[in-house]
Amino acid sequence: MDSIIVTGNGHLNGQIPIAGAKNACLTLMPATLLSEEPLTLTNAPRLSDIRTMAALLQSLGAEVSQLQSGRVLAMSSAALSNHVADYDIVRKMRASILVLGPMLARDGHAIVSLPGGCAIGARPVDLHLRALEAMGAELDLREGYVHAKAPGGLRGGVFEFPIVSVGATENALMAATMAKGTTVLKNVAREPEIVDLATCLRRMGAQIEGDGTGTITVQGVDRLHGATHPVVPDRIELGTYMLAPAICGGEVECLGGRIDLVGAFCEKLQEAGIDVTETGNGLTVSRRNGRVSAVDVATRPFPGFPTDLQAQMMALMCTAEGTSVLEERIFENRFMHAPELVRMGARIDVQGGTATVTGVDRLKGAPVMATDLRASVSLILAGLAAEGETIVNRVYHLDRGYESVEEKLGNVGAKIERISGQ
Ligand code: EPZ
């Protein structure tokens, strides 16, 4: 298993290109199952999760070609030879559940493994299933698999989500595109990845309104045609790299970054004393002199502060002036980075879903353990500003969501290198 060694090396300066969004690509790829015609995605990120999704689609009979070293995904599923998503793939990547809605909509049957939990929480999929049942799906859960049928095809329905769920919104939206009649989905997720999916589905001929708001209305169509669609920039990668000059000092331009993707996060950075400026090519982030100020954060569904940036913001707050309170309101166990940051000298008190961080002058480098994707990168950020050397172990977590992190940070002056493990 590879490790990454980071040594505190002062201010960062330069440009970091932002890739296409992992969490958009992971829902755009299953959309190819909705049509016999080719779907091509451009600006795709080069990540292990994308390769896992490609393997899953290929196991169902779809063709997936990763062109231009993975930047372009040329996909087609003229006919599906298999309608079973196996546990051994689904357990590795929960987003695999997103093939359920499209397979049901297209062929009226599917067997998909339940994903099981993961490090940050139980992460049930009950809302995915209830939304599909509202469209007439007949679901039978046995031996860890969902056996789904829609004999006469899905039909339009009305479903109000009791809590906001990104994945369940995506599954239901894709299923509704070819349900007979009108589907109204209420209390849906409003993330940019939802809007990106709806935009792609409209390009394929779907009739969708309201994406980006709390209610989406879909008029079902008989078939969808092929399309080419650019993946939206990754707002979580963007926010992560905006925090690099914030925690180290200096000035970094995040190329391709858009302020509309990171509104609430930007407000918190500015409240902490960080300057964020829109340029013609992206967003420039700079830290004036001195330490950042502590700010309080509570994670919420978009447009609130993203849970996927909570760990990274905690790293910044570890060296802030004052005390900050971070509330994790989306997942039940998303503070696993805290004990690792404490190993670096941070002062963090975790009580249930609330972490209280008292800033210290400077963190100290130490060997630390990556536990999940976003926790891993928060340790890298902390290491950038720490005195001495930090060794982040188990960086396979990191490679799921960040392309060549050591190259992107090294290009703006960070002292960072990857050590290949056995
Ligand atoms: C998506 O996960 C993202 N993953 C997550 O990013 C992100 O943290 C999350 O949305 C929230 O923004 C992808 O898009 C691939 P949810 P998802 O359904 O869809 C509960 C990363 O680091 N829930 O919005 O699984 C759930 O337990 C990953 O890139 C149910 O109870 O998240 C959670 O508490 C991590 N029943 C809350 O809803 C359900 O059927 C929000 O989860 C579904 C969800």
Tab-separated table of C-alpha atoms and ligand atoms in Angstrom:
chain	number	residue	atom	x	y	z
A	1	MET	CA	0.000	0.000	0.000
A	2	ASP	CA	1.376	3.392	-1.002
A	3	SER	CA	2.117	6.201	1.434
A	4	ILE	CA	2.518	9.917	0.856
A	5	ILE	CA	5.176	11.940	2.673
A	6	VAL	CA	4.452	15.652	3.157
A	7	THR	CA	6.869	18.144	4.660
A	8	GLY	CA	5.775	21.624	5.752
A	9	ASN	CA	7.369	23.892	3.205
A	10	GLY	CA	5.920	27.399	3.556
A	11	HIS	CA	3.684	29.335	1.209
A	12	LEU	CA	2.155	27.857	-1.945
A	13	ASN	CA	1.959	29.746	-5.215
A	14	GLY	CA	0.779	28.833	-8.697
A	15	GLN	CA	-2.125	27.123	-10.474
A	16	ILE	CA	-3.997	23.882	-9.852
A	17	PRO	CA	-6.307	22.461	-12.570
A	18	ILE	CA	-9.642	21.169	-11.252
A	19	ALA	CA	-10.861	17.916	-12.803
A	20	GLY	CA	-14.380	16.753	-13.631
A	21	ALA	CA	-16.508	15.777	-10.639
A	22	LYS	CA	-16.166	12.195	-9.360
A	23	ASN	CA	-19.677	12.287	-7.906
A	24	ALA	CA	-21.163	13.608	-11.144
A	25	CYS	CA	-19.326	11.057	-13.278
A	26	LEU	CA	-20.454	8.172	-11.052
A	27	THR	CA	-24.099	8.965	-11.816
A	28	LEU	CA	-23.597	10.040	-15.431
A	29	MET	CA	-21.945	6.718	-16.338
A	30	PRO	CA	-24.955	4.498	-15.391
A	31	ALA	CA	-27.131	6.809	-17.545
A	32	THR	CA	-25.655	5.023	-20.577
A	33	LEU	CA	-27.831	2.034	-19.603
A	34	LEU	CA	-30.923	4.110	-20.467
A	35	SER	CA	-30.206	4.159	-24.197
A	36	GLU	CA	-29.081	1.778	-26.951
A	37	GLU	CA	-27.172	4.699	-28.474
A	38	PRO	CA	-23.685	5.864	-27.420
A	39	LEU	CA	-23.174	8.259	-24.511
A	40	THR	CA	-19.813	10.054	-24.419
A	41	LEU	CA	-18.587	11.937	-21.353
A	42	THR	CA	-15.790	14.475	-21.678
A	43	ASN	CA	-13.765	16.112	-18.867
A	44	ALA	CA	-13.987	12.824	-16.965
A	45	PRO	CA	-11.682	12.506	-13.918
A	46	ARG	CA	-9.004	9.806	-13.892
A	47	LEU	CA	-9.833	7.999	-10.650
A	48	SER	CA	-10.032	4.440	-9.377
A	49	ASP	CA	-13.763	4.835	-8.631
A	50	ILE	CA	-14.383	5.672	-12.299
A	51	ARG	CA	-12.508	2.542	-13.354
A	52	THR	CA	-14.611	0.513	-10.894
A	53	MET	CA	-17.842	1.897	-12.370
A	54	ALA	CA	-16.545	1.154	-15.891
A	55	ALA	CA	-15.896	-2.462	-14.851
A	56	LEU	CA	-19.405	-2.748	-13.407
A	57	LEU	CA	-21.021	-1.406	-16.595
A	58	GLN	CA	-18.905	-3.765	-18.687
A	59	SER	CA	-20.033	-6.690	-16.488
A	60	LEU	CA	-23.617	-5.789	-17.472
A	61	GLY	CA	-22.748	-5.865	-21.172
A	62	ALA	CA	-22.085	-2.194	-21.808
A	63	GLU	CA	-19.037	-1.095	-23.766
A	64	VAL	CA	-16.875	1.490	-22.011
A	65	SER	CA	-13.760	2.887	-23.677
A	66	GLN	CA	-11.521	5.221	-21.712
A	67	LEU	CA	-10.018	7.507	-24.374
A	68	GLN	CA	-7.474	10.327	-24.129
A	69	SER	CA	-5.944	8.611	-21.071
A	70	GLY	CA	-9.303	8.475	-19.326
A	71	ARG	CA	-10.455	12.038	-19.947
A	72	VAL	CA	-13.140	10.816	-22.371
A	73	LEU	CA	-15.480	7.924	-21.632
A	74	ALA	CA	-17.120	6.518	-24.768
A	75	MET	CA	-19.930	4.192	-23.651
A	76	SER	CA	-22.701	2.260	-25.313
A	77	SER	CA	-25.121	-0.431	-24.198
A	78	ALA	CA	-26.906	-1.621	-27.321
A	79	ALA	CA	-28.102	-4.632	-25.348
A	80	LEU	CA	-27.481	-5.710	-21.765
A	81	SER	CA	-26.245	-9.282	-21.449
A	82	ASN	CA	-26.477	-9.329	-17.659
A	83	HIS	CA	-28.743	-7.607	-15.166
A	84	VAL	CA	-26.930	-8.576	-11.963
A	85	ALA	CA	-24.623	-6.162	-10.112
A	86	ASP	CA	-22.488	-8.444	-7.950
A	87	TYR	CA	-21.718	-7.881	-4.270
A	88	ASP	CA	-17.956	-7.990	-4.860
A	89	ILE	CA	-18.144	-4.823	-6.979
A	90	VAL	CA	-20.971	-3.048	-5.139
A	91	ARG	CA	-19.323	-3.482	-1.717
A	92	LYS	CA	-16.218	-1.685	-3.011
A	93	MET	CA	-18.158	1.272	-4.325
A	94	ARG	CA	-21.594	2.227	-3.028
A	95	ALA	CA	-22.392	4.305	-6.107
A	96	SER	CA	-22.868	0.966	-7.915
A	97	ILE	CA	-26.461	1.051	-6.621
A	98	LEU	CA	-27.039	3.718	-9.297
A	99	VAL	CA	-27.349	1.051	-12.003
A	100	LEU	CA	-30.627	-0.089	-10.427
A	101	GLY	CA	-32.910	2.699	-11.642
A	102	PRO	CA	-31.595	2.760	-15.222
A	103	MET	CA	-31.782	-1.061	-15.652
A	104	LEU	CA	-35.339	-1.081	-14.318
A	105	ALA	CA	-36.365	1.779	-16.601
A	106	ARG	CA	-34.833	0.208	-19.672
A	107	ASP	CA	-35.467	-3.536	-19.316
A	108	GLY	CA	-37.927	-3.826	-16.441
A	109	HIS	CA	-35.755	-6.017	-14.246
A	110	ALA	CA	-32.506	-5.907	-12.267
A	111	ILE	CA	-30.728	-7.677	-9.435
A	112	VAL	CA	-28.373	-5.416	-7.480
A	113	SER	CA	-26.417	-6.202	-4.331
A	114	LEU	CA	-27.142	-4.064	-1.298
A	115	PRO	CA	-23.980	-1.973	-0.793
A	116	GLY	CA	-23.618	-2.453	2.957
A	117	GLY	CA	-22.170	0.227	5.172
A	118	CYS	CA	-18.855	2.013	4.937
A	119	ALA	CA	-16.414	3.779	7.264
A	120	ILE	CA	-18.487	6.956	7.582
A	121	GLY	CA	-21.811	5.325	8.345
A	122	ALA	CA	-24.491	2.681	7.797
A	123	ARG	CA	-25.606	4.428	4.605
A	124	PRO	CA	-28.831	2.525	3.921
A	125	VAL	CA	-30.487	2.607	0.501
A	126	ASP	CA	-34.117	2.444	1.687
A	127	LEU	CA	-34.961	5.772	0.023
A	128	HIS	CA	-33.698	4.546	-3.354
A	129	LEU	CA	-36.042	1.558	-3.052
A	130	ARG	CA	-39.076	3.483	-1.802
A	131	ALA	CA	-38.783	6.013	-4.617
A	132	LEU	CA	-38.663	3.218	-7.216
A	133	GLU	CA	-41.652	1.506	-5.587
A	134	ALA	CA	-43.557	4.785	-5.976
A	135	MET	CA	-43.022	4.297	-9.727
A	136	GLY	CA	-44.441	0.782	-9.643
A	137	ALA	CA	-41.292	-1.234	-9.089
A	138	GLU	CA	-41.780	-4.575	-7.285
A	139	LEU	CA	-38.810	-5.159	-4.982
A	140	ASP	CA	-37.842	-8.341	-3.150
A	141	LEU	CA	-34.859	-8.210	-0.781
A	142	ARG	CA	-33.179	-11.582	-0.282
A	143	GLU	CA	-29.694	-12.855	0.422
A	144	GLY	CA	-28.261	-9.364	0.359
A	145	TYR	CA	-29.625	-8.523	-3.080
A	146	VAL	CA	-32.487	-6.357	-4.334
A	147	HIS	CA	-34.528	-8.321	-6.897
A	148	ALA	CA	-36.384	-5.605	-8.795
A	149	LYS	CA	-39.111	-5.971	-11.423
A	150	ALA	CA	-41.347	-3.608	-13.356
A	151	PRO	CA	-43.320	-6.035	-15.550
A	152	GLY	CA	-45.333	-3.489	-17.511
A	153	GLY	CA	-42.564	-0.893	-17.225
A	154	LEU	CA	-42.327	1.846	-14.610
A	155	ARG	CA	-45.183	4.324	-14.323
A	156	GLY	CA	-45.109	7.976	-13.244
A	157	GLY	CA	-45.652	8.551	-9.534
A	158	VAL	CA	-45.294	11.112	-6.774
A	159	PHE	CA	-42.658	10.629	-4.064
A	160	GLU	CA	-41.564	12.969	-1.284
A	161	PHE	CA	-38.164	12.125	0.202
A	162	PRO	CA	-38.329	12.192	4.034
A	163	ILE	CA	-34.683	13.296	4.072
A	164	VAL	CA	-32.545	14.698	1.280
A	165	SER	CA	-30.549	11.970	-0.460
A	166	VAL	CA	-28.206	12.642	-3.402
A	167	GLY	CA	-28.010	9.049	-4.603
A	168	ALA	CA	-31.696	8.296	-4.158
A	169	THR	CA	-32.563	11.447	-6.094
A	170	GLU	CA	-30.243	10.325	-8.901
A	171	ASN	CA	-31.642	6.777	-9.038
A	172	ALA	CA	-35.238	8.030	-9.047
A	173	LEU	CA	-34.517	10.728	-11.635
A	174	MET	CA	-32.940	8.267	-14.071
A	175	ALA	CA	-35.773	5.767	-13.568
A	176	ALA	CA	-38.435	8.438	-14.115
A	177	THR	CA	-37.097	9.455	-17.536
A	178	MET	CA	-38.766	6.416	-19.153
A	179	ALA	CA	-41.637	5.791	-16.735
A	180	LYS	CA	-45.075	6.042	-18.364
A	181	GLY	CA	-46.565	9.406	-17.428
A	182	THR	CA	-45.484	12.144	-15.070
A	183	THR	CA	-43.258	11.704	-11.998
A	184	VAL	CA	-42.979	14.363	-9.282
A	185	LEU	CA	-40.061	14.021	-6.848
A	186	LYS	CA	-40.214	16.266	-3.765
A	187	ASN	CA	-37.573	17.244	-1.204
A	188	VAL	CA	-34.895	16.169	-3.674
A	189	ALA	CA	-31.173	16.874	-3.482
A	190	ARG	CA	-30.119	20.143	-5.144
A	191	GLU	CA	-26.392	19.451	-5.570
A	192	PRO	CA	-24.675	20.602	-8.795
A	193	GLU	CA	-24.211	16.900	-9.637
A	194	ILE	CA	-28.011	16.550	-9.803
A	195	VAL	CA	-28.252	19.485	-12.221
A	196	ASP	CA	-25.396	17.998	-14.261
A	197	LEU	CA	-27.204	14.640	-14.484
A	198	ALA	CA	-30.483	16.312	-15.477
A	199	THR	CA	-28.653	18.351	-18.113
A	200	CYS	CA	-27.123	15.207	-19.577
A	201	LEU	CA	-30.468	13.359	-19.526
A	202	ARG	CA	-32.133	16.285	-21.321
A	203	ARG	CA	-29.397	16.056	-23.949
A	204	MET	CA	-30.480	12.412	-24.320
A	205	GLY	CA	-34.109	13.477	-24.859
A	206	ALA	CA	-35.487	13.338	-21.314
A	207	GLN	CA	-38.115	15.870	-20.256
A	208	ILE	CA	-37.054	17.174	-16.833
A	209	GLU	CA	-37.863	20.391	-14.979
A	210	GLY	CA	-36.932	21.744	-11.547
A	211	ASP	CA	-33.462	20.241	-11.099
A	212	GLY	CA	-31.533	22.420	-8.653
A	213	THR	CA	-34.737	23.184	-6.755
A	214	GLY	CA	-36.531	21.081	-4.147
A	215	THR	CA	-38.982	19.534	-6.632
A	216	ILE	CA	-38.232	17.784	-9.924
A	217	THR	CA	-40.942	16.933	-12.466
A	218	VAL	CA	-40.291	14.379	-15.221
A	219	GLN	CA	-42.471	13.558	-18.245
A	220	GLY	CA	-41.601	9.988	-19.201
A	221	VAL	CA	-40.549	9.273	-22.815
A	222	ASP	CA	-40.444	5.987	-24.740
A	223	ARG	CA	-36.722	6.052	-25.419
A	224	LEU	CA	-33.620	8.147	-24.973
A	225	HIS	CA	-31.001	8.772	-27.650
A	226	GLY	CA	-27.237	9.137	-27.406
A	227	ALA	CA	-25.391	12.328	-26.421
A	228	THR	CA	-22.048	13.882	-25.585
A	229	HIS	CA	-21.795	15.660	-22.223
A	230	PRO	CA	-18.976	17.427	-20.325
A	231	VAL	CA	-18.693	16.461	-16.652
A	232	VAL	CA	-19.150	19.448	-14.315
A	233	PRO	CA	-15.991	20.559	-12.406
A	234	ASP	CA	-15.473	18.796	-9.070
A	235	ARG	CA	-16.586	21.186	-6.320
A	236	ILE	CA	-15.088	18.991	-3.605
A	237	GLU	CA	-11.683	18.820	-5.273
A	238	LEU	CA	-12.012	22.582	-5.801
A	239	GLY	CA	-12.771	23.246	-2.134
A	240	THR	CA	-9.972	20.927	-1.071
A	241	TYR	CA	-7.341	22.774	-3.122
A	242	MET	CA	-8.713	26.174	-2.074
A	243	LEU	CA	-7.786	25.133	1.453
A	244	ALA	CA	-4.132	24.530	0.522
A	245	PRO	CA	-3.110	28.230	0.330
A	246	ALA	CA	-5.527	28.915	3.192
A	247	ILE	CA	-3.641	26.554	5.502
A	248	CYS	CA	-0.103	27.277	4.189
A	249	GLY	CA	-0.300	30.890	3.093
A	250	GLY	CA	0.385	32.108	-0.436
A	251	GLU	CA	-1.806	32.428	-3.522
A	252	VAL	CA	-3.186	29.645	-5.726
A	253	GLU	CA	-5.473	29.862	-8.773
A	254	CYS	CA	-7.806	26.861	-9.087
A	255	LEU	CA	-8.336	26.571	-12.851
A	256	GLY	CA	-11.897	25.716	-13.858
A	257	GLY	CA	-13.247	26.538	-10.393
A	258	ARG	CA	-16.642	28.272	-10.268
A	259	ILE	CA	-17.991	30.246	-7.314
A	260	ASP	CA	-21.522	28.881	-7.801
A	261	LEU	CA	-20.222	25.398	-6.996
A	262	VAL	CA	-18.797	26.345	-3.597
A	263	GLY	CA	-20.947	29.231	-2.328
A	264	ALA	CA	-21.456	28.324	1.332
A	265	PHE	CA	-17.907	26.984	1.630
A	266	CYS	CA	-16.489	30.222	0.181
A	267	GLU	CA	-18.454	32.300	2.675
A	268	LYS	CA	-16.874	30.346	5.530
A	269	LEU	CA	-13.373	30.771	4.052
A	270	GLN	CA	-13.919	34.527	3.719
A	271	GLU	CA	-15.283	34.676	7.290
A	272	ALA	CA	-12.024	33.013	8.379
A	273	GLY	CA	-10.013	35.740	6.658
A	274	ILE	CA	-9.220	34.112	3.318
A	275	ASP	CA	-9.521	36.091	0.074
A	276	VAL	CA	-11.364	34.405	-2.813
A	277	THR	CA	-11.422	36.123	-6.208
A	278	GLU	CA	-13.092	35.026	-9.420
A	279	THR	CA	-10.694	35.182	-12.377
A	280	GLY	CA	-11.374	34.552	-16.062
A	281	ASN	CA	-9.969	31.027	-15.600
A	282	GLY	CA	-11.222	30.017	-12.180
A	283	LEU	CA	-10.890	31.070	-8.541
A	284	THR	CA	-7.819	32.597	-6.894
A	285	VAL	CA	-7.419	31.979	-3.174
A	286	SER	CA	-4.942	33.844	-1.011
A	287	ARG	CA	-4.317	34.246	2.666
A	288	ARG	CA	-3.440	37.638	3.973
A	289	ASN	CA	-0.826	37.627	6.702
A	290	GLY	CA	-1.148	35.904	10.062
A	291	ARG	CA	-3.394	33.099	11.149
A	292	VAL	CA	-6.918	32.419	9.957
A	293	SER	CA	-9.783	33.034	12.383
A	294	ALA	CA	-11.806	30.190	13.835
A	295	VAL	CA	-15.308	29.822	12.360
A	296	ASP	CA	-18.181	27.482	13.175
A	297	VAL	CA	-19.418	25.023	10.520
A	298	ALA	CA	-22.506	22.805	10.226
A	299	THR	CA	-22.780	20.454	7.250
A	300	ARG	CA	-26.021	20.472	5.270
A	301	PRO	CA	-27.338	19.371	1.890
A	302	PHE	CA	-26.510	21.773	-0.958
A	303	PRO	CA	-26.529	24.781	-0.968
A	304	GLY	CA	-25.309	24.393	2.611
A	305	PHE	CA	-21.738	23.610	3.672
A	306	PRO	CA	-20.819	20.236	2.068
A	307	THR	CA	-20.155	17.254	4.326
A	308	ASP	CA	-17.403	16.237	1.872
A	309	LEU	CA	-15.417	19.346	2.868
A	310	GLN	CA	-15.874	18.996	6.629
A	311	ALA	CA	-12.677	17.016	7.250
A	312	GLN	CA	-10.622	19.413	5.147
A	313	MET	CA	-12.085	22.456	6.936
A	314	MET	CA	-11.262	20.840	10.268
A	315	ALA	CA	-7.603	20.690	9.225
A	316	LEU	CA	-7.679	24.451	8.620
A	317	MET	CA	-9.407	25.120	11.936
A	318	CYS	CA	-6.677	23.164	13.778
A	319	THR	CA	-4.307	26.115	13.219
A	320	ALA	CA	-6.892	28.918	13.426
A	321	GLU	CA	-6.956	31.693	16.013
A	322	GLY	CA	-9.686	30.719	18.500
A	323	THR	CA	-12.110	27.837	18.900
A	324	SER	CA	-14.400	26.476	16.177
A	325	VAL	CA	-17.356	24.099	16.453
A	326	LEU	CA	-17.912	21.710	13.551
A	327	GLU	CA	-21.228	19.886	13.372
A	328	GLU	CA	-21.519	16.848	11.075
A	329	ARG	CA	-25.246	16.578	10.344
A	330	ILE	CA	-25.221	14.241	7.323
A	331	PHE	CA	-23.272	11.134	8.400
A	332	GLU	CA	-23.034	9.484	11.791
A	333	ASN	CA	-19.310	8.716	11.876
A	334	ARG	CA	-17.372	11.270	9.897
A	335	PHE	CA	-14.761	12.457	12.386
A	336	MET	CA	-12.206	9.651	11.934
A	337	HIS	CA	-9.650	12.211	10.805
A	338	ALA	CA	-9.849	13.868	14.257
A	339	PRO	CA	-7.687	11.370	16.230
A	340	GLU	CA	-5.118	11.434	13.411
A	341	LEU	CA	-5.002	15.248	13.516
A	342	VAL	CA	-4.605	15.010	17.319
A	343	ARG	CA	-1.509	12.881	16.690
A	344	MET	CA	-0.178	15.963	14.884
A	345	GLY	CA	-0.775	18.153	17.926
A	346	ALA	CA	-4.291	19.353	17.163
A	347	ARG	CA	-6.683	20.033	20.045
A	348	ILE	CA	-10.035	18.466	19.133
A	349	ASP	CA	-12.853	17.311	21.394
A	350	VAL	CA	-15.431	15.092	19.675
A	351	GLN	CA	-18.839	14.620	21.297
A	352	GLY	CA	-21.200	12.680	19.046
A	353	GLY	CA	-21.756	14.714	15.876
A	354	THR	CA	-19.946	17.786	17.169
A	355	ALA	CA	-16.190	18.451	17.132
A	356	THR	CA	-14.778	21.422	19.050
A	357	VAL	CA	-11.388	22.518	17.702
A	358	THR	CA	-9.086	24.856	19.624
A	359	GLY	CA	-6.497	26.257	17.237
A	360	VAL	CA	-2.772	25.808	17.917
A	361	ASP	CA	0.125	27.833	16.493
A	362	ARG	CA	1.491	24.990	14.443
A	363	LEU	CA	0.920	21.257	13.940
A	364	LYS	CA	3.772	18.786	14.127
A	365	GLY	CA	4.409	16.199	11.409
A	366	ALA	CA	3.711	12.556	12.377
A	367	PRO	CA	2.876	9.164	10.820
A	368	VAL	CA	-0.937	9.087	10.369
A	369	MET	CA	-3.521	6.711	8.915
A	370	ALA	CA	-5.982	7.498	6.135
A	371	THR	CA	-9.402	6.016	6.955
A	372	ASP	CA	-11.678	7.311	4.198
A	373	LEU	CA	-11.427	9.478	1.128
A	374	ARG	CA	-11.940	12.936	2.599
A	375	ALA	CA	-10.200	12.173	5.889
A	376	SER	CA	-7.097	11.206	3.850
A	377	VAL	CA	-6.861	14.531	2.102
A	378	SER	CA	-7.444	16.467	5.332
A	379	LEU	CA	-4.277	14.803	6.674
A	380	ILE	CA	-2.368	15.861	3.555
A	381	LEU	CA	-3.541	19.461	4.068
A	382	ALA	CA	-2.503	19.360	7.725
A	383	GLY	CA	0.889	17.965	6.711
A	384	LEU	CA	1.423	20.827	4.247
A	385	ALA	CA	1.349	23.316	7.132
A	386	ALA	CA	2.920	21.147	9.839
A	387	GLU	CA	6.478	21.433	11.130
A	388	GLY	CA	8.484	18.475	9.859
A	389	GLU	CA	7.421	15.343	8.046
A	390	THR	CA	3.969	13.704	7.916
A	391	ILE	CA	3.575	10.208	6.500
A	392	VAL	CA	0.014	9.438	5.377
A	393	ASN	CA	-0.501	5.678	5.093
A	394	ARG	CA	-3.163	3.758	3.109
A	395	VAL	CA	-3.472	6.415	0.410
A	396	TYR	CA	-5.533	4.075	-1.776
A	397	HIS	CA	-8.442	5.881	-0.122
A	398	LEU	CA	-7.133	9.122	-1.590
A	399	ASP	CA	-6.758	7.751	-5.104
A	400	ARG	CA	-10.502	7.089	-5.243
A	401	GLY	CA	-11.248	10.796	-5.393
A	402	TYR	CA	-8.123	12.808	-6.187
A	403	GLU	CA	-6.106	12.656	-9.399
A	404	SER	CA	-2.315	12.826	-8.883
A	405	VAL	CA	-2.583	14.863	-5.689
A	406	GLU	CA	1.191	14.947	-5.217
A	407	GLU	CA	1.695	16.398	-8.710
A	408	LYS	CA	-0.968	19.073	-8.328
A	409	LEU	CA	0.314	20.202	-4.932
A	410	GLY	CA	3.988	19.761	-5.879
A	411	ASN	CA	3.460	22.122	-8.825
A	412	VAL	CA	2.536	24.969	-6.451
A	413	GLY	CA	5.529	24.446	-4.145
A	414	ALA	CA	4.476	21.715	-1.720
A	415	LYS	CA	7.130	19.228	-0.592
A	416	ILE	CA	5.230	15.988	-1.200
A	417	GLU	CA	6.129	12.580	-2.586
A	418	ARG	CA	4.518	9.144	-2.954
A	419	ILE	CA	6.291	6.076	-1.598
A	420	SER	CA	5.179	2.868	-3.273
A	421	GLY	CA	4.213	0.229	-0.730
A	422	GLN	CA	4.628	-3.531	-1.041
B	1	EPZ	C1	-23.360	11.152	-2.054
B	1	EPZ	O1	-23.477	9.973	-1.292
B	1	EPZ	C2	-21.874	11.333	-2.320
B	1	EPZ	N1	-21.369	10.187	-3.083
B	1	EPZ	C3	-21.121	11.444	-0.992
B	1	EPZ	O2	-19.747	11.700	-1.293
B	1	EPZ	C4	-21.680	12.641	-0.222
B	1	EPZ	O3	-21.046	12.716	1.034
B	1	EPZ	C5	-23.191	12.464	-0.034
B	1	EPZ	O4	-23.828	12.297	-1.307
B	1	EPZ	C6	-23.824	13.660	0.656
B	1	EPZ	O5	-23.591	14.812	-0.077
B	1	EPZ	C7	-21.601	10.116	-4.412
B	1	EPZ	O6	-22.241	10.977	-4.993
B	1	EPZ	C8	-21.047	8.923	-5.126
B	1	EPZ	P1	-26.933	10.615	0.555
B	1	EPZ	P2	-24.950	9.340	-1.018
B	1	EPZ	O7	-27.862	9.583	0.029
B	1	EPZ	O8	-25.822	9.586	-2.194
B	1	EPZ	C9	-28.981	8.817	4.433
B	1	EPZ	C10	-17.433	11.382	-1.211
B	1	EPZ	O9	-16.620	11.577	-0.293
B	1	EPZ	N2	-29.682	7.901	3.505
B	1	EPZ	O10	-27.166	12.050	0.168
B	1	EPZ	O11	-24.769	7.947	-0.558
B	1	EPZ	C11	-27.489	8.559	4.506
B	1	EPZ	O12	-27.209	7.537	5.439
B	1	EPZ	C12	-18.766	10.722	-0.899
B	1	EPZ	O13	-17.262	11.715	-2.409
B	1	EPZ	C13	-30.690	7.081	3.986
B	1	EPZ	O14	-31.008	7.087	5.178
B	1	EPZ	O15	-25.439	10.229	0.198
B	1	EPZ	C14	-26.945	9.904	4.924
B	1	EPZ	O16	-27.063	10.018	6.325
B	1	EPZ	C15	-18.887	10.314	0.562
B	1	EPZ	N3	-31.342	6.257	3.128
B	1	EPZ	C16	-27.902	10.903	4.264
B	1	EPZ	O17	-29.069	10.151	3.914
B	1	EPZ	C17	-31.037	6.226	1.795
B	1	EPZ	O18	-31.687	5.457	1.043
B	1	EPZ	C18	-27.362	11.532	2.983
B	1	EPZ	O19	-26.888	10.490	2.162
B	1	EPZ	C19	-30.003	7.070	1.311
B	1	EPZ	C20	-29.353	7.910	2.179
